[in-house]
Amino acid sequence: EAGVAQSPRYKIIEKRQSVAFWCNPISGHATLYWYQQILGQGPKLLIQFQNNGVVDDSQLPKDRFSAERLKGVDSTLKIQPAKLEDSAVYLCASSLFDGSYEQYFGPGTRLTVT
Amino acid sequence: AQKVTQAQTEISVVEKEDVTLDCVYETRDTTYYLFWYKQPPSGELVFLIRRNSFDEQNEISGRYSWNFQKSTSSFNFTITASQVVDSAVYFCALSGGRTGNQFYFGTGTSLTVIP
């Protein structure tokens, strides 16, 4: 069974530029998550989708971050414009049904904003 | 609101020693779920265990064991006879409600096993 796929793996941009990350969850998984993990910290949930509806986006900085889940499968996370403090690893995860189930994580995208 | 506290930032043990990683949580939900994840130096988070709030039975899986105590809001993780491959950052996490919303990770404990 294929795992969670993410691309790109690394991205370097200048502040005020925009960037997008892509995630393909495990086939059949209903719930998809995006996390931000700053070096030395635990992952922070940005947004949780169940199928193509948003379950929780309370910690998503909506003035600059946006996310969508197309047809309840793939998802993209966008930052526009980026700030220096957005430098982090962006993790995508999926779970079979809802947040009560274990999550499976992708390899992450390491974003550096200069 | 959910909260998870992992007070131990870094732990070092010598190989074959036992080590316990502490996790204390806060939630107002009566139904909730607790998890442990491992993040090795490669970076990819690996699921270790899931527990729901109604199941306080301790669990053992090989050298790993977990102690869930609702009375103290703790979900501790013990590695017996530690090995170098156990070196990683370990995260405790919590989700609340019947469908597990507001997923919250602790700050992690970095474990180094010295050969």
PDB file of C-alpha atoms in Angstrom:
ATOM      1  CA  GLU A   1       0.000   0.000   0.000  1.00  0.00           C
ATOM      2  CA  ALA A   2       1.428   3.348  -1.046  1.00  0.00           C
ATOM      3  CA  GLY A   3       1.978   5.883   1.706  1.00  0.00           C
ATOM      4  CA  VAL A   4       1.188   9.574   1.854  1.00  0.00           C
ATOM      5  CA  ALA A   5       2.942  11.431  -0.946  1.00  0.00           C
ATOM      6  CA  GLN A   6       4.061  15.033  -0.742  1.00  0.00           C
ATOM      7  CA  SER A   7       5.811  17.379  -3.121  1.00  0.00           C
ATOM      8  CA  PRO A   8       8.065  19.180  -3.351  1.00  0.00           C
ATOM      9  CA  ARG A   9      10.390  17.868  -0.672  1.00  0.00           C
ATOM     10  CA  TYR A  10      12.294  21.111  -0.378  1.00  0.00           C
ATOM     11  CA  LYS A  11      11.501  24.683  -1.316  1.00  0.00           C
ATOM     12  CA  ILE A  12      13.404  27.910  -0.872  1.00  0.00           C
ATOM     13  CA  ILE A  13      11.638  31.203  -1.552  1.00  0.00           C
ATOM     14  CA  GLU A  14      12.057  34.843  -0.682  1.00  0.00           C
ATOM     15  CA  LYS A  15       9.709  36.585   1.695  1.00  0.00           C
ATOM     16  CA  ARG A  16       6.546  37.941   0.090  1.00  0.00           C
ATOM     17  CA  GLN A  17       6.636  35.252  -2.592  1.00  0.00           C
ATOM     18  CA  SER A  18       3.965  32.577  -2.803  1.00  0.00           C
ATOM     19  CA  VAL A  19       4.370  28.815  -2.545  1.00  0.00           C
ATOM     20  CA  ALA A  20       2.156  25.761  -2.852  1.00  0.00           C
ATOM     21  CA  PHE A  21       2.492  22.260  -1.478  1.00  0.00           C
ATOM     22  CA  TRP A  22       0.742  19.157  -2.718  1.00  0.00           C
ATOM     23  CA  CYS A  23      -0.384  16.049  -0.852  1.00  0.00           C
ATOM     24  CA  ASN A  24      -1.842  12.752  -2.003  1.00  0.00           C
ATOM     25  CA  PRO A  25      -3.189  10.722   0.931  1.00  0.00           C
ATOM     26  CA  ILE A  26      -3.384   6.965   1.283  1.00  0.00           C
ATOM     27  CA  SER A  27      -6.073   5.615  -1.023  1.00  0.00           C
ATOM     28  CA  GLY A  28      -9.439   5.393   0.704  1.00  0.00           C
ATOM     29  CA  HIS A  29      -8.526   7.616   3.628  1.00  0.00           C
ATOM     30  CA  ALA A  30     -11.322  10.042   4.383  1.00  0.00           C
ATOM     31  CA  THR A  31      -9.477  12.509   6.576  1.00  0.00           C
ATOM     32  CA  LEU A  32      -6.502  14.626   5.569  1.00  0.00           C
ATOM     33  CA  TYR A  33      -4.423  16.912   7.756  1.00  0.00           C
ATOM     34  CA  TRP A  34      -1.858  19.630   7.196  1.00  0.00           C
ATOM     35  CA  TYR A  35       0.610  20.412   9.964  1.00  0.00           C
ATOM     36  CA  GLN A  36       3.352  22.952  10.400  1.00  0.00           C
ATOM     37  CA  GLN A  37       6.402  21.751  12.322  1.00  0.00           C
ATOM     38  CA  ILE A  38       8.918  24.387  13.310  1.00  0.00           C
ATOM     39  CA  LEU A  39      12.348  23.086  14.229  1.00  0.00           C
ATOM     40  CA  GLY A  40      12.400  21.726  17.778  1.00  0.00           C
ATOM     41  CA  GLN A  41       8.632  21.826  18.195  1.00  0.00           C
ATOM     42  CA  GLY A  42       5.757  19.428  17.852  1.00  0.00           C
ATOM     43  CA  PRO A  43       3.562  19.489  14.750  1.00  0.00           C
ATOM     44  CA  LYS A  44       0.845  22.109  14.864  1.00  0.00           C
ATOM     45  CA  LEU A  45      -2.419  21.297  13.108  1.00  0.00           C
ATOM     46  CA  LEU A  46      -3.254  23.846  10.437  1.00  0.00           C
ATOM     47  CA  ILE A  47      -6.306  22.266   8.856  1.00  0.00           C
ATOM     48  CA  GLN A  48      -8.242  19.016   8.953  1.00  0.00           C
ATOM     49  CA  PHE A  49     -10.471  17.861   6.090  1.00  0.00           C
ATOM     50  CA  GLN A  50     -12.938  15.034   6.186  1.00  0.00           C
ATOM     51  CA  ASN A  51     -13.633  14.080   2.585  1.00  0.00           C
ATOM     52  CA  ASN A  52     -13.758  17.532   1.005  1.00  0.00           C
ATOM     53  CA  GLY A  53     -15.193  19.406   3.979  1.00  0.00           C
ATOM     54  CA  VAL A  54     -13.206  21.343   6.564  1.00  0.00           C
ATOM     55  CA  VAL A  55     -13.438  19.918  10.094  1.00  0.00           C
ATOM     56  CA  ASP A  56     -10.965  22.227  11.854  1.00  0.00           C
ATOM     57  CA  ASP A  57      -9.033  25.227  10.560  1.00  0.00           C
ATOM     58  CA  SER A  58      -8.898  27.176  13.808  1.00  0.00           C
ATOM     59  CA  GLN A  59      -5.094  27.493  13.707  1.00  0.00           C
ATOM     60  CA  LEU A  60      -4.751  28.301  10.021  1.00  0.00           C
ATOM     61  CA  PRO A  61      -3.533  31.912   9.475  1.00  0.00           C
ATOM     62  CA  LYS A  62      -6.244  32.627   6.962  1.00  0.00           C
ATOM     63  CA  ASP A  63      -4.841  35.982   5.896  1.00  0.00           C
ATOM     64  CA  ARG A  64      -1.969  34.205   4.146  1.00  0.00           C
ATOM     65  CA  PHE A  65      -2.630  30.456   4.191  1.00  0.00           C
ATOM     66  CA  SER A  66      -5.254  28.623   2.197  1.00  0.00           C
ATOM     67  CA  ALA A  67      -5.957  24.967   1.563  1.00  0.00           C
ATOM     68  CA  GLU A  68      -8.295  22.911  -0.519  1.00  0.00           C
ATOM     69  CA  ARG A  69      -9.013  19.261  -0.995  1.00  0.00           C
ATOM     70  CA  LEU A  70     -10.037  18.476  -4.514  1.00  0.00           C
ATOM     71  CA  LYS A  71     -12.794  15.876  -4.859  1.00  0.00           C
ATOM     72  CA  GLY A  72     -11.985  14.586  -1.402  1.00  0.00           C
ATOM     73  CA  VAL A  73      -8.627  13.163  -2.467  1.00  0.00           C
ATOM     74  CA  ASP A  74      -5.548  15.325  -3.184  1.00  0.00           C
ATOM     75  CA  SER A  75      -4.927  18.532  -1.312  1.00  0.00           C
ATOM     76  CA  THR A  76      -2.914  21.699  -1.786  1.00  0.00           C
ATOM     77  CA  LEU A  77      -1.719  24.136   0.835  1.00  0.00           C
ATOM     78  CA  LYS A  78      -0.759  27.632  -0.273  1.00  0.00           C
ATOM     79  CA  ILE A  79       1.062  30.460   1.420  1.00  0.00           C
ATOM     80  CA  GLN A  80       0.770  33.935  -0.049  1.00  0.00           C
ATOM     81  CA  PRO A  81       2.706  36.036   0.792  1.00  0.00           C
ATOM     82  CA  ALA A  82       5.306  34.105   2.761  1.00  0.00           C
ATOM     83  CA  LYS A  83       7.003  35.500   5.850  1.00  0.00           C
ATOM     84  CA  LEU A  84      10.301  34.531   7.428  1.00  0.00           C
ATOM     85  CA  GLU A  85       8.475  32.833  10.299  1.00  0.00           C
ATOM     86  CA  ASP A  86       6.804  30.425   7.856  1.00  0.00           C
ATOM     87  CA  SER A  87      10.102  28.549   7.554  1.00  0.00           C
ATOM     88  CA  ALA A  88       9.191  25.058   8.750  1.00  0.00           C
ATOM     89  CA  VAL A  89       8.422  21.550   7.629  1.00  0.00           C
ATOM     90  CA  TYR A  90       4.896  21.154   6.314  1.00  0.00           C
ATOM     91  CA  LEU A  91       3.515  17.715   7.000  1.00  0.00           C
ATOM     92  CA  CYS A  92       0.543  16.052   5.426  1.00  0.00           C
ATOM     93  CA  ALA A  93      -1.177  13.094   7.077  1.00  0.00           C
ATOM     94  CA  SER A  94      -4.246  10.989   6.459  1.00  0.00           C
ATOM     95  CA  SER A  95      -6.431   8.702   8.523  1.00  0.00           C
ATOM     96  CA  LEU A  96      -8.949   6.081   7.499  1.00  0.00           C
ATOM     97  CA  PHE A  97     -12.105   7.640   8.888  1.00  0.00           C
ATOM     98  CA  ASP A  98     -11.899  10.539  11.307  1.00  0.00           C
ATOM     99  CA  GLY A  99      -9.591  12.055  13.909  1.00  0.00           C
ATOM    100  CA  SER A 100     -10.158   9.198  16.308  1.00  0.00           C
ATOM    101  CA  TYR A 101      -8.020   6.989  14.092  1.00  0.00           C
ATOM    102  CA  GLU A 102      -4.268   6.894  13.782  1.00  0.00           C
ATOM    103  CA  GLN A 103      -2.687   9.149  11.216  1.00  0.00           C
ATOM    104  CA  TYR A 104      -0.120   8.230   8.623  1.00  0.00           C
ATOM    105  CA  PHE A 105       2.347  10.918   7.706  1.00  0.00           C
ATOM    106  CA  GLY A 106       4.111  11.879   4.528  1.00  0.00           C
ATOM    107  CA  PRO A 107       7.793  12.833   4.371  1.00  0.00           C
ATOM    108  CA  GLY A 108       7.047  16.546   4.603  1.00  0.00           C
ATOM    109  CA  THR A 109       8.108  19.621   2.648  1.00  0.00           C
ATOM    110  CA  ARG A 110      10.906  21.686   4.143  1.00  0.00           C
ATOM    111  CA  LEU A 111      10.253  25.356   3.412  1.00  0.00           C
ATOM    112  CA  THR A 112      12.929  27.986   3.858  1.00  0.00           C
ATOM    113  CA  VAL A 113      11.900  31.618   3.528  1.00  0.00           C
ATOM    114  CA  THR A 114      14.807  34.040   3.064  1.00  0.00           C
TER     115      THR A 114
ATOM    116  CA  ALA B   1      -9.237  23.194  24.452  1.00  0.00           C
ATOM    117  CA  GLN B   2      -6.805  20.326  24.304  1.00  0.00           C
ATOM    118  CA  LYS B   3      -3.336  20.380  25.816  1.00  0.00           C
ATOM    119  CA  VAL B   4      -0.516  17.866  26.009  1.00  0.00           C
ATOM    120  CA  THR B   5       2.542  18.336  28.200  1.00  0.00           C
ATOM    121  CA  GLN B   6       5.747  16.440  27.745  1.00  0.00           C
ATOM    122  CA  ALA B   7       7.915  17.874  30.476  1.00  0.00           C
ATOM    123  CA  GLN B   8      11.039  15.928  29.509  1.00  0.00           C
ATOM    124  CA  THR B   9      12.696  17.783  26.682  1.00  0.00           C
ATOM    125  CA  GLU B  10      15.721  15.511  26.311  1.00  0.00           C
ATOM    126  CA  ILE B  11      16.663  12.178  27.832  1.00  0.00           C
ATOM    127  CA  SER B  12      19.882  10.207  27.423  1.00  0.00           C
ATOM    128  CA  VAL B  13      20.224   6.593  28.480  1.00  0.00           C
ATOM    129  CA  VAL B  14      22.827   3.933  28.003  1.00  0.00           C
ATOM    130  CA  GLU B  15      21.852   1.021  25.804  1.00  0.00           C
ATOM    131  CA  LYS B  16      19.859  -1.717  27.568  1.00  0.00           C
ATOM    132  CA  GLU B  17      18.543   0.671  30.203  1.00  0.00           C
ATOM    133  CA  ASP B  18      14.802   1.121  30.605  1.00  0.00           C
ATOM    134  CA  VAL B  19      13.358   4.574  30.013  1.00  0.00           C
ATOM    135  CA  THR B  20       9.937   6.117  30.604  1.00  0.00           C
ATOM    136  CA  LEU B  21       8.620   9.069  28.643  1.00  0.00           C
ATOM    137  CA  ASP B  22       5.960  11.083  30.414  1.00  0.00           C
ATOM    138  CA  CYS B  23       2.812  12.547  28.909  1.00  0.00           C
ATOM    139  CA  VAL B  24       0.169  14.543  30.761  1.00  0.00           C
ATOM    140  CA  TYR B  25      -2.930  15.768  28.974  1.00  0.00           C
ATOM    141  CA  GLU B  26      -5.847  18.117  29.526  1.00  0.00           C
ATOM    142  CA  THR B  27      -9.230  17.913  27.862  1.00  0.00           C
ATOM    143  CA  ARG B  28     -12.843  18.697  28.659  1.00  0.00           C
ATOM    144  CA  ASP B  29     -14.104  15.935  26.419  1.00  0.00           C
ATOM    145  CA  THR B  30     -15.346  12.730  28.005  1.00  0.00           C
ATOM    146  CA  THR B  31     -14.461  10.839  24.837  1.00  0.00           C
ATOM    147  CA  TYR B  32     -10.940  11.379  23.590  1.00  0.00           C
ATOM    148  CA  TYR B  33      -8.035   9.567  22.009  1.00  0.00           C
ATOM    149  CA  LEU B  34      -4.367   9.462  22.915  1.00  0.00           C
ATOM    150  CA  PHE B  35      -1.522   8.606  20.604  1.00  0.00           C
ATOM    151  CA  TRP B  36       2.228   8.179  20.592  1.00  0.00           C
ATOM    152  CA  TYR B  37       4.332   8.860  17.523  1.00  0.00           C
ATOM    153  CA  LYS B  38       8.033   8.404  16.873  1.00  0.00           C
ATOM    154  CA  GLN B  39      10.049  10.803  14.715  1.00  0.00           C
ATOM    155  CA  PRO B  40      13.449   9.313  13.889  1.00  0.00           C
ATOM    156  CA  PRO B  41      16.286  11.441  12.515  1.00  0.00           C
ATOM    157  CA  SER B  42      14.959  10.790   9.008  1.00  0.00           C
ATOM    158  CA  GLY B  43      12.005  12.993   9.956  1.00  0.00           C
ATOM    159  CA  GLU B  44       8.942  10.940   9.059  1.00  0.00           C
ATOM    160  CA  LEU B  45       6.469  10.506  11.908  1.00  0.00           C
ATOM    161  CA  VAL B  46       5.605   6.905  12.692  1.00  0.00           C
ATOM    162  CA  PHE B  47       2.462   5.847  14.539  1.00  0.00           C
ATOM    163  CA  LEU B  48       3.081   3.709  17.642  1.00  0.00           C
ATOM    164  CA  ILE B  49      -0.170   3.387  19.581  1.00  0.00           C
ATOM    165  CA  ARG B  50      -3.737   4.686  19.927  1.00  0.00           C
ATOM    166  CA  ARG B  51      -5.849   4.577  23.070  1.00  0.00           C
ATOM    167  CA  ASN B  52      -9.421   5.725  23.636  1.00  0.00           C
ATOM    168  CA  SER B  53     -10.557   7.268  26.886  1.00  0.00           C
ATOM    169  CA  PHE B  54     -12.655   4.267  27.842  1.00  0.00           C
ATOM    170  CA  ASP B  55      -9.840   1.772  27.655  1.00  0.00           C
ATOM    171  CA  GLU B  56      -7.409   2.094  30.542  1.00  0.00           C
ATOM    172  CA  GLN B  57      -5.857  -1.279  30.003  1.00  0.00           C
ATOM    173  CA  ASN B  58      -2.099  -1.092  29.779  1.00  0.00           C
ATOM    174  CA  GLU B  59      -0.558  -2.362  26.586  1.00  0.00           C
ATOM    175  CA  ILE B  60       2.693  -4.091  25.816  1.00  0.00           C
ATOM    176  CA  SER B  61       4.181  -4.507  22.382  1.00  0.00           C
ATOM    177  CA  GLY B  62       7.584  -6.122  22.415  1.00  0.00           C
ATOM    178  CA  ARG B  63       9.926  -3.787  24.281  1.00  0.00           C
ATOM    179  CA  TYR B  64       7.335  -1.005  24.339  1.00  0.00           C
ATOM    180  CA  SER B  65       4.637  -0.570  26.960  1.00  0.00           C
ATOM    181  CA  TRP B  66       2.113   2.131  27.722  1.00  0.00           C
ATOM    182  CA  ASN B  67       0.481   3.084  31.002  1.00  0.00           C
ATOM    183  CA  PHE B  68      -2.778   5.040  30.736  1.00  0.00           C
ATOM    184  CA  GLN B  69      -4.149   6.493  33.974  1.00  0.00           C
ATOM    185  CA  LYS B  70      -7.232   8.706  33.736  1.00  0.00           C
ATOM    186  CA  SER B  71      -6.978   9.585  37.435  1.00  0.00           C
ATOM    187  CA  THR B  72      -3.728  11.451  36.794  1.00  0.00           C
ATOM    188  CA  SER B  73      -4.431  12.333  33.121  1.00  0.00           C
ATOM    189  CA  SER B  74      -1.267  10.587  32.085  1.00  0.00           C
ATOM    190  CA  PHE B  75      -0.299   8.311  29.233  1.00  0.00           C
ATOM    191  CA  ASN B  76       3.297   7.266  29.791  1.00  0.00           C
ATOM    192  CA  PHE B  77       5.483   5.256  27.455  1.00  0.00           C
ATOM    193  CA  THR B  78       8.206   2.876  28.587  1.00  0.00           C
ATOM    194  CA  ILE B  79      10.935   1.351  26.467  1.00  0.00           C
ATOM    195  CA  THR B  80      12.521  -1.690  28.041  1.00  0.00           C
ATOM    196  CA  ALA B  81      16.129  -2.615  27.263  1.00  0.00           C
ATOM    197  CA  SER B  82      16.623   0.413  25.038  1.00  0.00           C
ATOM    198  CA  GLN B  83      18.533   0.135  21.786  1.00  0.00           C
ATOM    199  CA  VAL B  84      20.375   2.676  19.662  1.00  0.00           C
ATOM    200  CA  VAL B  85      17.586   2.447  17.060  1.00  0.00           C
ATOM    201  CA  ASP B  86      15.190   3.853  19.652  1.00  0.00           C
ATOM    202  CA  SER B  87      16.960   7.217  19.407  1.00  0.00           C
ATOM    203  CA  ALA B  88      14.305   9.614  18.126  1.00  0.00           C
ATOM    204  CA  VAL B  89      11.888  12.316  19.168  1.00  0.00           C
ATOM    205  CA  TYR B  90       8.715  10.888  20.672  1.00  0.00           C
ATOM    206  CA  PHE B  91       5.444  12.795  20.583  1.00  0.00           C
ATOM    207  CA  CYS B  92       2.332  12.265  22.621  1.00  0.00           C
ATOM    208  CA  ALA B  93      -0.877  13.524  21.001  1.00  0.00           C
ATOM    209  CA  LEU B  94      -4.544  13.984  21.833  1.00  0.00           C
ATOM    210  CA  SER B  95      -7.755  14.362  19.885  1.00  0.00           C
ATOM    211  CA  GLY B  96     -11.103  15.079  21.437  1.00  0.00           C
ATOM    212  CA  GLY B  97     -14.722  14.184  20.953  1.00  0.00           C
ATOM    213  CA  ARG B  98     -16.275  11.106  19.449  1.00  0.00           C
ATOM    214  CA  THR B  99     -14.795  11.821  16.019  1.00  0.00           C
ATOM    215  CA  GLY B 100     -11.447  13.049  17.280  1.00  0.00           C
ATOM    216  CA  ASN B 101     -11.214  16.741  16.515  1.00  0.00           C
ATOM    217  CA  GLN B 102      -8.739  19.417  17.580  1.00  0.00           C
ATOM    218  CA  PHE B 103      -5.737  17.211  17.223  1.00  0.00           C
ATOM    219  CA  TYR B 104      -2.933  18.424  19.477  1.00  0.00           C
ATOM    220  CA  PHE B 105       0.675  17.250  19.684  1.00  0.00           C
ATOM    221  CA  GLY B 106       2.953  17.695  22.665  1.00  0.00           C
ATOM    222  CA  THR B 107       6.353  19.321  22.268  1.00  0.00           C
ATOM    223  CA  GLY B 108       8.131  15.987  22.150  1.00  0.00           C
ATOM    224  CA  THR B 109      10.868  14.224  24.098  1.00  0.00           C
ATOM    225  CA  SER B 110      14.182  13.689  22.379  1.00  0.00           C
ATOM    226  CA  LEU B 111      15.610  10.324  23.376  1.00  0.00           C
ATOM    227  CA  THR B 112      19.256   9.473  22.805  1.00  0.00           C
ATOM    228  CA  VAL B 113      20.406   5.929  23.450  1.00  0.00           C
ATOM    229  CA  ILE B 114      24.152   5.753  23.917  1.00  0.00           C
ATOM    230  CA  PRO B 115      25.847   2.543  22.825  1.00  0.00           C
TER     231      PRO B 115
END
